[in-house]
């Protein structure tokens, strides 16, 4: 992918079996470390489908976990909302956001199934989430309901 804001986009990982035999994992990198250090690669994957500049985007990170994606992309986005059902994760995310001085990111303990389309998001992220959910179709439908016109999931 290529986006004029991030001309150095490159993929530095490949998918293959885990050396420990735990199934398919991205090899050669730690996912959280990669997401934290390479947000431009993550953002560039949204283009050309995303029709607005990322700096103007409201982002919803469903199942944000420890905040690797939310915190790394927040400096480039208009706003980020991370949700997760694990209260410990949410507390850690809030601490990290405060330590990083990020005022445009919020974290809420909430299930995606409890989301209501009060706000609409230009980008909805489900990173490492679907494989943990039994009702995948319902989750995707809820996320689509949360999207702004011409949004991207």
PDB file of C-alpha atoms in Angstrom:
ATOM      1  CA  UNK A   1       0.000   0.000   0.000  1.00  0.00           C
ATOM      2  CA  UNK A   2       1.067   3.558  -0.571  1.00  0.00           C
ATOM      3  CA  UNK A   3      -0.166   6.807   0.832  1.00  0.00           C
ATOM      4  CA  UNK A   4       1.470  10.184   0.164  1.00  0.00           C
ATOM      5  CA  UNK A   5       1.800  10.898   3.900  1.00  0.00           C
ATOM      6  CA  UNK A   6       3.766   7.687   4.388  1.00  0.00           C
ATOM      7  CA  UNK A   7       5.858   7.071   1.249  1.00  0.00           C
ATOM      8  CA  UNK A   8       8.123   4.527   2.955  1.00  0.00           C
ATOM      9  CA  UNK A   9       5.431   1.909   3.508  1.00  0.00           C
ATOM     10  CA  UNK A  10       6.753  -1.615   3.265  1.00  0.00           C
ATOM     11  CA  UNK A  11       5.618  -4.961   4.552  1.00  0.00           C
ATOM     12  CA  UNK A  12       8.251  -6.480   6.790  1.00  0.00           C
ATOM     13  CA  UNK A  13       6.528  -9.655   7.838  1.00  0.00           C
ATOM     14  CA  UNK A  14       5.138 -12.788   6.286  1.00  0.00           C
ATOM     15  CA  UNK A  15       2.509 -15.229   7.421  1.00  0.00           C
ATOM     16  CA  UNK A  16       3.582 -18.744   8.254  1.00  0.00           C
ATOM     17  CA  UNK A  17       3.526 -21.403  10.934  1.00  0.00           C
ATOM     18  CA  UNK A  18       4.679 -20.462  14.385  1.00  0.00           C
ATOM     19  CA  UNK A  19       8.050 -21.968  15.351  1.00  0.00           C
ATOM     20  CA  UNK A  20       6.370 -23.173  18.544  1.00  0.00           C
ATOM     21  CA  UNK A  21       3.701 -24.945  16.516  1.00  0.00           C
ATOM     22  CA  UNK A  22       0.870 -22.723  17.760  1.00  0.00           C
ATOM     23  CA  UNK A  23      -0.680 -22.185  14.350  1.00  0.00           C
ATOM     24  CA  UNK A  24      -0.298 -19.392  11.798  1.00  0.00           C
ATOM     25  CA  UNK A  25       1.372 -16.312  13.194  1.00  0.00           C
ATOM     26  CA  UNK A  26       3.183 -13.426  11.615  1.00  0.00           C
ATOM     27  CA  UNK A  27       6.808 -14.482  11.800  1.00  0.00           C
ATOM     28  CA  UNK A  28       9.851 -12.390  12.503  1.00  0.00           C
ATOM     29  CA  UNK A  29       8.321  -9.704  14.683  1.00  0.00           C
ATOM     30  CA  UNK A  30       6.453  -9.066  17.903  1.00  0.00           C
ATOM     31  CA  UNK A  31       2.990  -7.801  16.921  1.00  0.00           C
ATOM     32  CA  UNK A  32       2.648  -5.235  19.699  1.00  0.00           C
ATOM     33  CA  UNK A  33       6.177  -3.952  19.129  1.00  0.00           C
ATOM     34  CA  UNK A  34       5.610  -3.754  15.375  1.00  0.00           C
ATOM     35  CA  UNK A  35       2.305  -1.899  15.757  1.00  0.00           C
ATOM     36  CA  UNK A  36       3.867   0.530  18.197  1.00  0.00           C
ATOM     37  CA  UNK A  37       6.926   1.260  16.081  1.00  0.00           C
ATOM     38  CA  UNK A  38       5.381   1.082  12.595  1.00  0.00           C
ATOM     39  CA  UNK A  39       2.007   2.885  12.724  1.00  0.00           C
ATOM     40  CA  UNK A  40       2.547   4.240   9.212  1.00  0.00           C
ATOM     41  CA  UNK A  41       2.485   0.696   7.807  1.00  0.00           C
ATOM     42  CA  UNK A  42      -0.752  -0.015   9.646  1.00  0.00           C
ATOM     43  CA  UNK A  43      -2.355   3.223   8.469  1.00  0.00           C
ATOM     44  CA  UNK A  44      -1.149   2.762   4.889  1.00  0.00           C
ATOM     45  CA  UNK A  45      -3.049  -0.531   4.657  1.00  0.00           C
ATOM     46  CA  UNK A  46      -6.276   1.497   4.760  1.00  0.00           C
ATOM     47  CA  UNK A  47      -5.547   3.176   1.419  1.00  0.00           C
ATOM     48  CA  UNK A  48      -6.673   3.623  -1.304  1.00  0.00           C
ATOM     49  CA  UNK A  49     -10.065   2.434   0.018  1.00  0.00           C
ATOM     50  CA  UNK A  50     -10.275   5.005   2.813  1.00  0.00           C
ATOM     51  CA  UNK A  51     -11.466   8.216   1.188  1.00  0.00           C
ATOM     52  CA  UNK A  52     -10.240  10.829   3.651  1.00  0.00           C
ATOM     53  CA  UNK A  53      -7.005  11.837   5.271  1.00  0.00           C
ATOM     54  CA  UNK A  54      -6.274   9.819   8.395  1.00  0.00           C
ATOM     55  CA  UNK A  55      -5.726  13.023  10.408  1.00  0.00           C
ATOM     56  CA  UNK A  56      -9.451  13.731   9.872  1.00  0.00           C
ATOM     57  CA  UNK A  57     -10.630  10.250  10.905  1.00  0.00           C
ATOM     58  CA  UNK A  58     -12.481   9.138  13.998  1.00  0.00           C
ATOM     59  CA  UNK A  59     -11.277   5.598  14.786  1.00  0.00           C
ATOM     60  CA  UNK A  60     -12.953   2.833  16.793  1.00  0.00           C
ATOM     61  CA  UNK A  61     -10.632   0.053  17.964  1.00  0.00           C
ATOM     62  CA  UNK A  62     -12.809  -2.909  18.957  1.00  0.00           C
ATOM     63  CA  UNK A  63     -11.091  -5.299  21.330  1.00  0.00           C
ATOM     64  CA  UNK A  64      -8.218  -2.872  21.837  1.00  0.00           C
ATOM     65  CA  UNK A  65      -6.436  -5.121  24.323  1.00  0.00           C
ATOM     66  CA  UNK A  66      -3.391  -3.367  25.790  1.00  0.00           C
ATOM     67  CA  UNK A  67      -3.737  -0.512  23.302  1.00  0.00           C
ATOM     68  CA  UNK A  68      -0.921  -1.320  20.876  1.00  0.00           C
ATOM     69  CA  UNK A  69      -2.897  -0.170  17.843  1.00  0.00           C
ATOM     70  CA  UNK A  70      -4.914   2.617  19.488  1.00  0.00           C
ATOM     71  CA  UNK A  71      -1.930   4.278  21.110  1.00  0.00           C
ATOM     72  CA  UNK A  72       0.340   4.015  18.093  1.00  0.00           C
ATOM     73  CA  UNK A  73      -2.138   5.509  15.611  1.00  0.00           C
ATOM     74  CA  UNK A  74      -3.618   8.182  17.911  1.00  0.00           C
ATOM     75  CA  UNK A  75      -0.980  10.805  17.036  1.00  0.00           C
ATOM     76  CA  UNK A  76      -2.060  10.532  13.390  1.00  0.00           C
ATOM     77  CA  UNK A  77      -5.865  10.438  13.876  1.00  0.00           C
ATOM     78  CA  UNK A  78      -8.511  12.991  14.786  1.00  0.00           C
ATOM     79  CA  UNK A  79      -9.739  10.748  17.609  1.00  0.00           C
ATOM     80  CA  UNK A  80      -9.510   7.138  18.768  1.00  0.00           C
ATOM     81  CA  UNK A  81     -11.905   5.172  20.972  1.00  0.00           C
ATOM     82  CA  UNK A  82     -10.604   1.835  22.214  1.00  0.00           C
ATOM     83  CA  UNK A  83     -13.048  -0.615  23.735  1.00  0.00           C
ATOM     84  CA  UNK A  84     -12.356  -3.916  25.454  1.00  0.00           C
ATOM     85  CA  UNK A  85     -14.190  -6.170  27.887  1.00  0.00           C
ATOM     86  CA  UNK A  86     -11.115  -6.562  30.106  1.00  0.00           C
ATOM     87  CA  UNK A  87     -11.055  -3.866  32.778  1.00  0.00           C
ATOM     88  CA  UNK A  88      -7.358  -4.463  33.427  1.00  0.00           C
ATOM     89  CA  UNK A  89      -6.554  -3.760  29.781  1.00  0.00           C
ATOM     90  CA  UNK A  90      -8.608  -0.570  29.837  1.00  0.00           C
ATOM     91  CA  UNK A  91      -6.829   0.669  32.967  1.00  0.00           C
ATOM     92  CA  UNK A  92      -3.443  -0.031  31.405  1.00  0.00           C
ATOM     93  CA  UNK A  93      -4.472   1.754  28.193  1.00  0.00           C
ATOM     94  CA  UNK A  94      -5.594   4.833  30.102  1.00  0.00           C
ATOM     95  CA  UNK A  95      -2.312   4.949  32.036  1.00  0.00           C
ATOM     96  CA  UNK A  96      -0.278   4.579  28.845  1.00  0.00           C
ATOM     97  CA  UNK A  97      -2.292   7.268  27.024  1.00  0.00           C
ATOM     98  CA  UNK A  98      -1.775   9.691  29.905  1.00  0.00           C
ATOM     99  CA  UNK A  99       1.945   8.933  30.070  1.00  0.00           C
ATOM    100  CA  UNK A 100       2.190   9.554  26.313  1.00  0.00           C
ATOM    101  CA  UNK A 101       0.247  12.827  26.588  1.00  0.00           C
ATOM    102  CA  UNK A 102      -2.450  11.685  24.150  1.00  0.00           C
ATOM    103  CA  UNK A 103      -5.575  13.804  24.568  1.00  0.00           C
ATOM    104  CA  UNK A 104      -7.450  12.439  21.527  1.00  0.00           C
ATOM    105  CA  UNK A 105      -7.750   8.832  22.689  1.00  0.00           C
ATOM    106  CA  UNK A 106     -10.317   7.354  25.092  1.00  0.00           C
ATOM    107  CA  UNK A 107     -10.656   3.845  26.473  1.00  0.00           C
ATOM    108  CA  UNK A 108     -13.895   2.339  27.727  1.00  0.00           C
ATOM    109  CA  UNK A 109     -14.700  -1.071  29.205  1.00  0.00           C
ATOM    110  CA  UNK A 110     -17.425  -2.122  26.816  1.00  0.00           C
ATOM    111  CA  UNK A 111     -18.411  -5.044  24.630  1.00  0.00           C
ATOM    112  CA  UNK A 112     -18.855  -4.281  20.947  1.00  0.00           C
ATOM    113  CA  UNK A 113     -22.293  -5.880  21.268  1.00  0.00           C
ATOM    114  CA  UNK A 114     -23.248  -3.055  23.641  1.00  0.00           C
ATOM    115  CA  UNK A 115     -22.192  -0.288  21.255  1.00  0.00           C
ATOM    116  CA  UNK A 116     -24.913   2.071  20.097  1.00  0.00           C
ATOM    117  CA  UNK A 117     -24.453   4.150  16.948  1.00  0.00           C
ATOM    118  CA  UNK A 118     -24.477   7.496  18.742  1.00  0.00           C
ATOM    119  CA  UNK A 119     -21.096   8.300  17.219  1.00  0.00           C
ATOM    120  CA  UNK A 120     -19.988   7.163  13.770  1.00  0.00           C
ATOM    121  CA  UNK A 121     -16.431   6.187  12.941  1.00  0.00           C
ATOM    122  CA  UNK A 122     -14.453   6.578   9.738  1.00  0.00           C
ATOM    123  CA  UNK A 123     -12.291   3.563  10.593  1.00  0.00           C
ATOM    124  CA  UNK A 124     -13.299   0.535  12.666  1.00  0.00           C
ATOM    125  CA  UNK A 125     -10.430  -1.745  13.645  1.00  0.00           C
ATOM    126  CA  UNK A 126     -10.825  -5.384  14.654  1.00  0.00           C
ATOM    127  CA  UNK A 127      -7.232  -6.479  15.129  1.00  0.00           C
ATOM    128  CA  UNK A 128      -6.897 -10.024  16.471  1.00  0.00           C
ATOM    129  CA  UNK A 129     -10.534 -10.003  17.578  1.00  0.00           C
ATOM    130  CA  UNK A 130     -12.754 -12.092  15.295  1.00  0.00           C
ATOM    131  CA  UNK A 131     -11.022 -15.375  16.119  1.00  0.00           C
ATOM    132  CA  UNK A 132     -12.050 -14.900  19.758  1.00  0.00           C
ATOM    133  CA  UNK A 133     -15.755 -14.297  19.064  1.00  0.00           C
ATOM    134  CA  UNK A 134     -18.411 -16.956  18.458  1.00  0.00           C
ATOM    135  CA  UNK A 135     -20.942 -14.559  16.932  1.00  0.00           C
ATOM    136  CA  UNK A 136     -18.644 -13.160  14.247  1.00  0.00           C
ATOM    137  CA  UNK A 137     -21.404 -12.108  11.849  1.00  0.00           C
ATOM    138  CA  UNK A 138     -23.260 -10.223  14.593  1.00  0.00           C
ATOM    139  CA  UNK A 139     -20.049  -8.492  15.633  1.00  0.00           C
ATOM    140  CA  UNK A 140     -19.305  -7.408  12.065  1.00  0.00           C
ATOM    141  CA  UNK A 141     -22.876  -6.163  11.627  1.00  0.00           C
ATOM    142  CA  UNK A 142     -22.581  -4.108  14.833  1.00  0.00           C
ATOM    143  CA  UNK A 143     -19.276  -2.632  13.633  1.00  0.00           C
ATOM    144  CA  UNK A 144     -20.774  -1.767  10.266  1.00  0.00           C
ATOM    145  CA  UNK A 145     -23.589   0.032  12.117  1.00  0.00           C
ATOM    146  CA  UNK A 146     -20.916   2.134  13.816  1.00  0.00           C
ATOM    147  CA  UNK A 147     -19.308   3.263  10.573  1.00  0.00           C
ATOM    148  CA  UNK A 148     -19.644   6.695   9.050  1.00  0.00           C
ATOM    149  CA  UNK A 149     -20.656   6.935   5.373  1.00  0.00           C
ATOM    150  CA  UNK A 150     -17.691   5.753   3.290  1.00  0.00           C
ATOM    151  CA  UNK A 151     -16.133   4.328   6.439  1.00  0.00           C
ATOM    152  CA  UNK A 152     -13.654   1.476   6.424  1.00  0.00           C
ATOM    153  CA  UNK A 153     -13.545  -1.642   8.576  1.00  0.00           C
TER     154      UNK A 153
END
